[in-house]
Short mmCIF file of C-alpha atoms in Angstrom, two decimals:
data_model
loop_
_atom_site.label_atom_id
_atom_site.label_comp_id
_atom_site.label_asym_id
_atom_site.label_seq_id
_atom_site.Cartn_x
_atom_site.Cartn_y
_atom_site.Cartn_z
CA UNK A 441 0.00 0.00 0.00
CA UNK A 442 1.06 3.45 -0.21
CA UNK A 443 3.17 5.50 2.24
CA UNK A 444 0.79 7.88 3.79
CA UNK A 445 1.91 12.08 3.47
CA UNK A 446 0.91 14.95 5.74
CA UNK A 447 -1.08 16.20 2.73
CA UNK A 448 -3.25 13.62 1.69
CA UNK A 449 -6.22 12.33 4.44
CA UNK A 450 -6.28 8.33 4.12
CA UNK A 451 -9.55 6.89 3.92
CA UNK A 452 -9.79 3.25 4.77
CA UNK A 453 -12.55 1.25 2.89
CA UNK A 454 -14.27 -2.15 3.83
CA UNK A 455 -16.68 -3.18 0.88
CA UNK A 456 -18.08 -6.23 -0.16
CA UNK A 457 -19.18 -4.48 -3.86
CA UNK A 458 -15.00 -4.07 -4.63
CA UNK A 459 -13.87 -5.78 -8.06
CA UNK A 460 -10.81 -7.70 -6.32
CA UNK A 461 -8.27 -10.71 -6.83
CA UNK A 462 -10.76 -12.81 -5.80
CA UNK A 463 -14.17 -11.83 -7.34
CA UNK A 464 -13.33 -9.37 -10.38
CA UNK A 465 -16.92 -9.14 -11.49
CA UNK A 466 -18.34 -7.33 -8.88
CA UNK A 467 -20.41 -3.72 -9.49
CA UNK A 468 -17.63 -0.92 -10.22
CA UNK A 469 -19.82 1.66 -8.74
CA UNK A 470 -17.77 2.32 -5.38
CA UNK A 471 -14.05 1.67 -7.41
CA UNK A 472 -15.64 4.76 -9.35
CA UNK A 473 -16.68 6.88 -5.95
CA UNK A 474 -12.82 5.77 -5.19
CA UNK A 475 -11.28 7.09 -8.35
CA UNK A 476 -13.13 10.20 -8.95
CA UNK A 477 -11.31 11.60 -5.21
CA UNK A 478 -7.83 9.71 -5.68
CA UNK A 479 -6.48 13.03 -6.34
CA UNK A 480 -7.66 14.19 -2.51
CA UNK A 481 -7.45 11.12 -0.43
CA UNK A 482 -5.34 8.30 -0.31
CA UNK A 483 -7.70 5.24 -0.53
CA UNK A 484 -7.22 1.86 0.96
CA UNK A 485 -9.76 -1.15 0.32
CA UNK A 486 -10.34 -4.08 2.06
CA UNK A 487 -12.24 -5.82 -0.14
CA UNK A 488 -14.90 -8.38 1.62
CA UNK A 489 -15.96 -11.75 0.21
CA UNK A 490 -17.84 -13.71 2.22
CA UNK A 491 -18.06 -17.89 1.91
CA UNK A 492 -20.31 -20.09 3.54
CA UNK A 493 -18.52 -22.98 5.86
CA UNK A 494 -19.78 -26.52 5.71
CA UNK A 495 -21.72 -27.82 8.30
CA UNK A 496 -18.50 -29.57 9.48
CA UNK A 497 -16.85 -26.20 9.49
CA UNK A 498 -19.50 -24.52 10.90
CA UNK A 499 -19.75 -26.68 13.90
CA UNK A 500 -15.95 -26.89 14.65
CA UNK A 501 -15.66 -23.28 14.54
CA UNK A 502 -18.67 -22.82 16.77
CA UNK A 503 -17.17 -25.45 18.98
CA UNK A 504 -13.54 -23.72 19.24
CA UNK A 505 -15.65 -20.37 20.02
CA UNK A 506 -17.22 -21.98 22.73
CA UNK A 507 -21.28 -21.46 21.26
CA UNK A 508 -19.89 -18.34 19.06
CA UNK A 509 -18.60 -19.67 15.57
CA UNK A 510 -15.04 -18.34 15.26
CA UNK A 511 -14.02 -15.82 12.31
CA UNK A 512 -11.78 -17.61 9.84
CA UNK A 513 -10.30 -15.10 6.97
CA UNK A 514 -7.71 -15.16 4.37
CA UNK A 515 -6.08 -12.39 3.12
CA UNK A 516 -4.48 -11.21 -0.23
CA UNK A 517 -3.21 -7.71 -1.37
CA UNK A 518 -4.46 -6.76 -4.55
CA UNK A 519 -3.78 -3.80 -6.60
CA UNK A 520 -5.93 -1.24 -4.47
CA UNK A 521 -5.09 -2.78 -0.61
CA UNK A 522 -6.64 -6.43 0.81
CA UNK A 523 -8.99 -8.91 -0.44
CA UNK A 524 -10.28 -11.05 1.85
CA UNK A 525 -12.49 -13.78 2.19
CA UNK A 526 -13.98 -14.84 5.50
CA UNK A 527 -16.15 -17.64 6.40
CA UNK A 528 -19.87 -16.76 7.71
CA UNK A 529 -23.08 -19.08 7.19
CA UNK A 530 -25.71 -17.57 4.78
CA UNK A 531 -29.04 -16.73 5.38
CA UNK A 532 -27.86 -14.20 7.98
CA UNK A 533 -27.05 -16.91 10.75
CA UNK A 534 -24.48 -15.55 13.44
CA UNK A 535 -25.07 -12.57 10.96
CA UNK A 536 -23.51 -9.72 13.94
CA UNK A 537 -21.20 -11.93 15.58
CA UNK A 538 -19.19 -12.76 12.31
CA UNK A 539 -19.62 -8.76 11.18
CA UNK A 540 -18.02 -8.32 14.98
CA UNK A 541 -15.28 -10.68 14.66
CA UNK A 542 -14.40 -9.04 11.30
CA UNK A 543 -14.25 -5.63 12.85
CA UNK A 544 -12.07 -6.61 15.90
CA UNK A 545 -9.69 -8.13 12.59
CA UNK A 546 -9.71 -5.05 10.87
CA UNK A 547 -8.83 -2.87 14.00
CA UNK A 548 -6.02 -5.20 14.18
CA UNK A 549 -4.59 -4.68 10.88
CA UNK A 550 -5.01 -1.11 11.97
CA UNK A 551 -3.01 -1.15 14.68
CA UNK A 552 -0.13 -2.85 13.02
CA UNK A 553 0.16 -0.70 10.19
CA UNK A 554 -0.71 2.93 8.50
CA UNK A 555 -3.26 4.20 10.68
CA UNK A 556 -6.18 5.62 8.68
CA UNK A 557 -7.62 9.58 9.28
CA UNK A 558 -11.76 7.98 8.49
CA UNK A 559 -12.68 4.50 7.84
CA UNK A 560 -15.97 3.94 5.63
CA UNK A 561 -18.16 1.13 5.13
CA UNK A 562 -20.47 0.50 2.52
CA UNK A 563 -23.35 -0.74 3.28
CA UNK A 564 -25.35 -0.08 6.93
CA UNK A 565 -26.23 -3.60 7.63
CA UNK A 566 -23.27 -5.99 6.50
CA UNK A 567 -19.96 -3.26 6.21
CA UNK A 568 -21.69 -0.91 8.34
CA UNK A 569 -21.28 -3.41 11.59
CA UNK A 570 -18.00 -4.08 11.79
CA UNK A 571 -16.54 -0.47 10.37
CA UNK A 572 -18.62 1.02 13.46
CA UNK A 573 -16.47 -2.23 15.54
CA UNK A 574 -13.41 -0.91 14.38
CA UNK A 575 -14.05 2.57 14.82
CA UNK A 576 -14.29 1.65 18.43
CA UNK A 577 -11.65 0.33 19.04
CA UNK A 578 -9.01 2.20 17.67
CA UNK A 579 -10.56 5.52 17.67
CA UNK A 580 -11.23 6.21 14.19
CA UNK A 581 -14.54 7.95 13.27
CA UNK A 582 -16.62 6.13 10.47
CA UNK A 583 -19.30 6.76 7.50
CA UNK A 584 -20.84 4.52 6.03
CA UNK A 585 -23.06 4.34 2.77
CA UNK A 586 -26.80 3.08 2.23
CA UNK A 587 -26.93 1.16 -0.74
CA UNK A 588 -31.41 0.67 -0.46
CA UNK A 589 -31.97 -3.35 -1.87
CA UNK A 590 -29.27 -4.79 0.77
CA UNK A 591 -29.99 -2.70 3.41
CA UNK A 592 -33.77 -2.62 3.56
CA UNK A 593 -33.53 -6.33 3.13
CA UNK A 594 -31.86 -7.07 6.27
CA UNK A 595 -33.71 -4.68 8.39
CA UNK A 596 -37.11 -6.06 7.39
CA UNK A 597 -35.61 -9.52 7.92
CA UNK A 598 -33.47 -8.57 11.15
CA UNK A 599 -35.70 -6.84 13.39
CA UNK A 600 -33.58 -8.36 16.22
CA UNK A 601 -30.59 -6.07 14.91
CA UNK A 602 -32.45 -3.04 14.81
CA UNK A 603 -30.63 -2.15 18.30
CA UNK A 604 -27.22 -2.71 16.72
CA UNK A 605 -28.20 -1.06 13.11
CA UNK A 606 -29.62 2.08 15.02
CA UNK A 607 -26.39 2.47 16.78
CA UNK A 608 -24.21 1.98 13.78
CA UNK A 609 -26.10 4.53 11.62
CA UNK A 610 -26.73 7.33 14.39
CA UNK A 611 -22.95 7.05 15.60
CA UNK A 612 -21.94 7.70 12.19
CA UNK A 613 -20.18 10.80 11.38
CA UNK A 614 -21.25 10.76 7.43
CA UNK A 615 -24.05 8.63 6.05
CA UNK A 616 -24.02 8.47 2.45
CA UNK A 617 -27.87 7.18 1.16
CA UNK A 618 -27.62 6.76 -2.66
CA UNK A 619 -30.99 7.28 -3.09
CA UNK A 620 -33.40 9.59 -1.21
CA UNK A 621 -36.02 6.36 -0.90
CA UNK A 622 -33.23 4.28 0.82
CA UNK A 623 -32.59 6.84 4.03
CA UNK A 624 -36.53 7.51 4.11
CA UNK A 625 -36.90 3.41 4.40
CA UNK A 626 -33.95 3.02 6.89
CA UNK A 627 -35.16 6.01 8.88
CA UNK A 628 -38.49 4.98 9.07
CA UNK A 629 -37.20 1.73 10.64
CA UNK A 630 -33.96 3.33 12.81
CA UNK A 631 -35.71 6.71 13.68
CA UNK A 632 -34.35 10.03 11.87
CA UNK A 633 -31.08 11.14 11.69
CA UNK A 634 -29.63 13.96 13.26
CA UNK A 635 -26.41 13.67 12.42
CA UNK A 636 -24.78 14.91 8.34
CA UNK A 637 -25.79 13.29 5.78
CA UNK A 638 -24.88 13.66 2.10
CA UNK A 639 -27.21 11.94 -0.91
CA UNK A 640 -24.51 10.61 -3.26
CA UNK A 641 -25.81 9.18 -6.65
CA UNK A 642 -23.95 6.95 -8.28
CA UNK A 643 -21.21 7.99 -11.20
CA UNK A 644 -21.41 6.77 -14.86
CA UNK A 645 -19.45 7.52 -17.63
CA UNK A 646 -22.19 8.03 -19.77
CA UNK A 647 -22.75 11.78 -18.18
CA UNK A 648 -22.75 14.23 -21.26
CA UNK A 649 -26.01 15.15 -22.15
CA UNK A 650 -27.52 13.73 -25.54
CA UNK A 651 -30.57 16.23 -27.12
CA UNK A 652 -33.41 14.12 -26.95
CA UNK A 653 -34.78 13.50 -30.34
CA UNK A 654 -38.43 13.25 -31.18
CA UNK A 655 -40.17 10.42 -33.41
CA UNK A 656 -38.24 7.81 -31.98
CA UNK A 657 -38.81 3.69 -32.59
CA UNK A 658 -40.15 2.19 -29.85
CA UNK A 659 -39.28 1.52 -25.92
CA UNK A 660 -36.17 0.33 -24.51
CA UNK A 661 -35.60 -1.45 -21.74
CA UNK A 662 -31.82 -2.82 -20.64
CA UNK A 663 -30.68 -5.68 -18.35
CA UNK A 664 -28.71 -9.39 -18.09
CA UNK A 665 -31.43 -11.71 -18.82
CA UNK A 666 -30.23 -13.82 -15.68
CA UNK A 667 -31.97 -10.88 -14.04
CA UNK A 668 -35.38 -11.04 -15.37
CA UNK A 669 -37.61 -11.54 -12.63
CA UNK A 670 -35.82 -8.77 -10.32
CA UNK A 671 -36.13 -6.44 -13.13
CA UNK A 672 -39.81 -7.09 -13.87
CA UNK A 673 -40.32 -8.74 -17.34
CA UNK A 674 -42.84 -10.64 -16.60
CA UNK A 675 -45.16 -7.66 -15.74
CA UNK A 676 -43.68 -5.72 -18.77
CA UNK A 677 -44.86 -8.52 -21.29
CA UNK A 678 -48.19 -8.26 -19.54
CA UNK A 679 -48.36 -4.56 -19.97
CA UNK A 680 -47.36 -5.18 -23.68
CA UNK A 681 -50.13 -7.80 -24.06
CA UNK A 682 -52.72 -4.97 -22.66
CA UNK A 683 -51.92 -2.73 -25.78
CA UNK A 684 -51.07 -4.94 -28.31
CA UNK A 685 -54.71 -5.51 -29.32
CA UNK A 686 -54.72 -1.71 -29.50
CA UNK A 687 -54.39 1.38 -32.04
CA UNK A 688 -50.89 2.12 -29.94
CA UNK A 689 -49.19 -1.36 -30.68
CA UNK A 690 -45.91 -0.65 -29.01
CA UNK A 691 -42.65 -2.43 -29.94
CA UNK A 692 -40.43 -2.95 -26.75
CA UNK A 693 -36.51 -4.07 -27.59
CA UNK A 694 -35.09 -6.20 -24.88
CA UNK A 695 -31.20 -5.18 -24.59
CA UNK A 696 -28.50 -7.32 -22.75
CA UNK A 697 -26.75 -10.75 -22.85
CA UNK A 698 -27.22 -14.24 -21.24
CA UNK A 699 -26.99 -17.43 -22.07
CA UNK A 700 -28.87 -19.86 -24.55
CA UNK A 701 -31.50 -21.08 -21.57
CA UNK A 702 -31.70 -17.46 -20.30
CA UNK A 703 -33.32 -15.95 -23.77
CA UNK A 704 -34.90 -19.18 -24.19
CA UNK A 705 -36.39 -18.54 -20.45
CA UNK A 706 -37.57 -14.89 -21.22
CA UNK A 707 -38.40 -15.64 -24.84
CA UNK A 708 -40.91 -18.27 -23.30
CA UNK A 709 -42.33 -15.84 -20.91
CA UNK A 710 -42.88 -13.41 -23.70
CA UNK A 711 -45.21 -16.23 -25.55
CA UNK A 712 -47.70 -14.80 -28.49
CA UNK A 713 -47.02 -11.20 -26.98
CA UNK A 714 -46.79 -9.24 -30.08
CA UNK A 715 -43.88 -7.04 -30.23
CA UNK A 716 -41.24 -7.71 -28.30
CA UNK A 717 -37.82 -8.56 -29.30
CA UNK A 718 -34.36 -9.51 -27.72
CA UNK A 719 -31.36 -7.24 -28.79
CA UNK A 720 -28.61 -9.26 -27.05
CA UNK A 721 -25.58 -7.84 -26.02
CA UNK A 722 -24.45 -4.22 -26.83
CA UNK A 723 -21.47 -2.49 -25.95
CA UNK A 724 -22.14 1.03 -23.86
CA UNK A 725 -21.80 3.19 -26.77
CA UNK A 726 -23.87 1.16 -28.84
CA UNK A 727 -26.83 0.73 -25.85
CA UNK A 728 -26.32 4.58 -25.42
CA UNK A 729 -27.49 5.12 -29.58
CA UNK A 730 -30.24 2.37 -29.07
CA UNK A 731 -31.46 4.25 -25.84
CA UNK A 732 -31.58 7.55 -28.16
CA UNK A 733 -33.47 6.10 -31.33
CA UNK A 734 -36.15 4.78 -28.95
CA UNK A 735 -39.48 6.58 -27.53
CA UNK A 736 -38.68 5.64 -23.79
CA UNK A 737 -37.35 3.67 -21.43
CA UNK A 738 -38.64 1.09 -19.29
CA UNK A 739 -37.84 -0.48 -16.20
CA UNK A 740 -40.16 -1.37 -12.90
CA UNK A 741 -37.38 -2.80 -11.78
CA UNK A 742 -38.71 -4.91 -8.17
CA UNK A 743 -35.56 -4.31 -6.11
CA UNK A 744 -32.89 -1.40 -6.97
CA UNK A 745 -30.16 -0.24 -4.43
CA UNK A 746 -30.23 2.93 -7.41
CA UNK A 747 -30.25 2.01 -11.18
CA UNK A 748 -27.73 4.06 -12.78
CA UNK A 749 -29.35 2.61 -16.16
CA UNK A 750 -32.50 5.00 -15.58
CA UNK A 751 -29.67 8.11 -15.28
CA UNK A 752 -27.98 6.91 -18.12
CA UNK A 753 -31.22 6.32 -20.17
CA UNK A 754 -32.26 10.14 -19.12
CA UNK A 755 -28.60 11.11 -20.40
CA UNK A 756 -29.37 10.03 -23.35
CA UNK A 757 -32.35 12.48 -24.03
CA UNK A 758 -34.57 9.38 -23.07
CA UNK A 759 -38.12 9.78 -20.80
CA UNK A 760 -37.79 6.69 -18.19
CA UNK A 761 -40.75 4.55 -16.76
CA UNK A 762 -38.94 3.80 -13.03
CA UNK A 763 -40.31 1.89 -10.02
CA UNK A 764 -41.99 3.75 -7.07
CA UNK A 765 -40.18 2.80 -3.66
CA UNK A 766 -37.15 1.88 -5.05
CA UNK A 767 -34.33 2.78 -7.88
CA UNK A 768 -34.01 6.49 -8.24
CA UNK A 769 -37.17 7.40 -6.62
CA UNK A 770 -36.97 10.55 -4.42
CA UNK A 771 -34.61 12.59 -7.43
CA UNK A 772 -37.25 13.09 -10.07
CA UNK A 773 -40.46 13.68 -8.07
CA UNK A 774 -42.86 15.86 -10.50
CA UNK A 775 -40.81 15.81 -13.10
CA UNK A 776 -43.31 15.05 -16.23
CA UNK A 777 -40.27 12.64 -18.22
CA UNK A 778 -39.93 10.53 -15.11
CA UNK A 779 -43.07 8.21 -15.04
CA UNK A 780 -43.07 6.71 -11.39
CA UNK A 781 -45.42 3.29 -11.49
CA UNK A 782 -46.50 0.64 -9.35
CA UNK A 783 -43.86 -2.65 -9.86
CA UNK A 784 -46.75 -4.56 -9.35
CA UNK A 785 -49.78 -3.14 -11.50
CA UNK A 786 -49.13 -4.34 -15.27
CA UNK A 787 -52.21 -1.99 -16.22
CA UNK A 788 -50.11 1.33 -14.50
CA UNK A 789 -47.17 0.02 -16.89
CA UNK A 790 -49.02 -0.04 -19.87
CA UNK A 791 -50.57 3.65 -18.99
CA UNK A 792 -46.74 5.11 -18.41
CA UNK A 793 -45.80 3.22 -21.82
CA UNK A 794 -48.64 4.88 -23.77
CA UNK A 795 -47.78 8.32 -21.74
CA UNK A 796 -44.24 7.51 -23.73
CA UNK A 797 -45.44 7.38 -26.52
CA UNK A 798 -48.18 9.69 -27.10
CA UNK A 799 -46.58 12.81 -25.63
CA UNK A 800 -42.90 11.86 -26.68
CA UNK A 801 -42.35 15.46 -28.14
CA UNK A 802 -44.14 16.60 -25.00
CA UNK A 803 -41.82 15.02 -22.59
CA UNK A 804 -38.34 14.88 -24.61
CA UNK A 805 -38.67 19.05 -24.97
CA UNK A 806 -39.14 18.99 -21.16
CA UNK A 807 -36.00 16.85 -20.74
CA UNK A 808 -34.35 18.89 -22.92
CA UNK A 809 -34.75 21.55 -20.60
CA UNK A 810 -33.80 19.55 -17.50
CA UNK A 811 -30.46 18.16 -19.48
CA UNK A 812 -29.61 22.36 -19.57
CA UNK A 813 -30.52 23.02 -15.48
CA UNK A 814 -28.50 22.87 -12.19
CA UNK A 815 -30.32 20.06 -11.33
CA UNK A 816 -29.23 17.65 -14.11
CA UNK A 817 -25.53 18.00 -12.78
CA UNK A 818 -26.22 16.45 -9.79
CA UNK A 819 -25.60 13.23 -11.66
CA UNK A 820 -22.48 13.95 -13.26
CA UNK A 821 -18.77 12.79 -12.09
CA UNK A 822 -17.43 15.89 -11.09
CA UNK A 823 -20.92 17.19 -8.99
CA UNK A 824 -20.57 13.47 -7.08
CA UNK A 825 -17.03 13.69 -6.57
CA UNK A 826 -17.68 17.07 -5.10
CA UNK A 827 -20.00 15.94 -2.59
CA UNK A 828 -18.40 12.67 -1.74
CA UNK A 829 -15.05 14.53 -1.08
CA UNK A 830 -16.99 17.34 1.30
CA UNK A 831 -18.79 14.40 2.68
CA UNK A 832 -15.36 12.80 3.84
CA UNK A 833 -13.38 15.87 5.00
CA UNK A 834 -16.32 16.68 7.02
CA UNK A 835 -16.09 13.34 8.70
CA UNK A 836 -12.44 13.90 9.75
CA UNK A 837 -13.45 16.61 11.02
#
């Protein structure tokens, strides 16, 4: 790792969402939070990867921890500081006394090498429990980020942690939400926070503005098929089934990879539905030109920590259909391109897709108009790296 200087605050990350030597395919959203500040902090990973023990395991750890399984890791430096993988049952068993153990291991790394100025975990409920663990005990404050489809999850399913959850996110010195609907969820469950707290949308590179271009073929909708259910096909082919029979008659193009049984899967699901195709695999820039030939874009995506595809899609001069409760709820609220729907009412679908398509001059010259405001720039790279880097200096402080 890099020698520390008098100039440059370190920030110490744990993260279980960290492309590593060990899992290279996870989300790059918080390597990109990292990058956009290297030039103001001096950022250290340790990148989490959990594995779940056999039962053999699991019982001779327990035994050796007396009733309390004990923490087994293994460590590796990779090119941006440790990647580790511990052993912890699934299904959130021993889910705070493994999160524990890996704190009072990370305090010790601490205190045998370059001492950090802020340590940051992301994600309340898993990263979140044993930052706020370390933090103790070596005197280090602590942020942490709210990444809504993980966190919510656990709280609803943990109501026995809410104790050690309300403690972690109140005795934070940042919290980070990446979505508005994600801290109303967690403070409706944890009470409200008193304490800073800085929204922080997630970067893309796809962050220059495209002029939104009227008469456009058809609706768009983007994600791995592996993904279909949590994205909501199956109630998009039902809205498409309530207009087919219609004047309207919307096409909808399906864009992303999978494998053979995966479009065989979805192309199953779609049935007789008239209208729908698959458009595979597409490189960004070639997704990006797809999003801007179309009409709209549509998503009611079921669970969504924040969908940067809906930012992307509005980047690209695009009206979006988006999920109430979830995804990028909370940033767009009134805002006559941004169709907010019920996940679970095909017939509200079908509505926001003929809303697409009817006023599509209607609603592109409005985004236009939002794609030229102060507002728009919240999303780019160098608005979020703003914020993220106040965010962390005023944690230090």
């Amino acid at each position: 790792m890099a020698d520390k200087t008098d100039a440059v605050p370190t920030v110490l990350h744990l993260s279980g969402d960290f492309p590593d030597s060990i899992d290279s395919f996870k989300t790059p959203v918080i390597r990109s939070l990292l990058d956009l500040t290297r030039d103001t902090f001096l950022h250290r990973v340790v990148s989490i990867n959990r594995k779940s023990p056999s039962l053999a395991q699991l019982l001779a750890n327990t035994a050796k921890g007396l009733g309390r399984p004990k923490l087994a890791v293994a460590a590796e430096p990779f090119d941006s500081g440790i990647a580790l993988q511990y052993g912890a049952p699934g299904r959130g068993i021993f889910h705070a006394t493994m999160l524990h153990q890996l704190g009072d291991w990370l305090a010790g790394e601490i205190t045998d090498g370059q001492r950090p100025d802020l340590l940051v975990g992301h994600k309340l409920a898993i990263e979140g429990i044993a930052i706020q663990r370390a933090a103790q005990l070596v005197g280090i404050p602590y942020a942490i980020s709210i990444q809504g489809d993980t966190d919510t999850k656990i709280l609803s399913a943990r109501p026995d942690l809410s104790r050690i959850l309300a403690e972690v996110f109140h005795s934070a010195a940042v919290v980070f939400p990446f979505s508005p609907w994600a801290l109303k969820a967690v403070e409706r469950k944890l009470g409200a926070r008193r304490g800073p707290t800085v929204m922080l949308p997630c970067p893309t590179d796809l962050d220059m503005p495209m002029a939104p271009t009227a008469g456009g073929d058809g609706l768009v909708t983007v994600f791995h098929l592996k993904n279909y259910k949590r994205k909501n096909l199956p109630a998009m082919v039902a809205a498409m089934k309530l207009l087919q029979d219609t004047a309207l008659a919307p096409k909808l193009n399906v864009v992303g990879g999978g494998s053979t049984a995966e479009l065989a899967r979805c192309q199953s699901l779609v049935g007789d539905v008239q209208g729908i195709a698959f458009a595979g695999a597409q490189d960004r820039a070639s997704v990006r030109q797809m999003m801007a030939r179309a009409q709209g874009f549509v998503m009611p995506s079921l669970r969504e920590s924040f969908g940067l595809v809906f930012i992307e899609a509005l980047f690209a001069g695009l009206p979006i259909v988006y999920p109430a409760g979830t995804a990028v709820d909370g940033f767009l609220d009134g805002l006559p391109f941004a169709l907010r729907v019920d996940a679970g009412d095909p017939a509200a679908i079908a509505n926001a897709m003929r809303t697409l398509i009817e006023d599509e001059q209607h609603l592109k010259s409005a985004l236009a108009q939002w794609l030229a405001s102060d507002d728009c720039r919240r999303f780019t790279r160098p608005n979020i790296a703003s914020q993220f880097t106040q965010g962390l200096h005023s944690a230090m402080a």
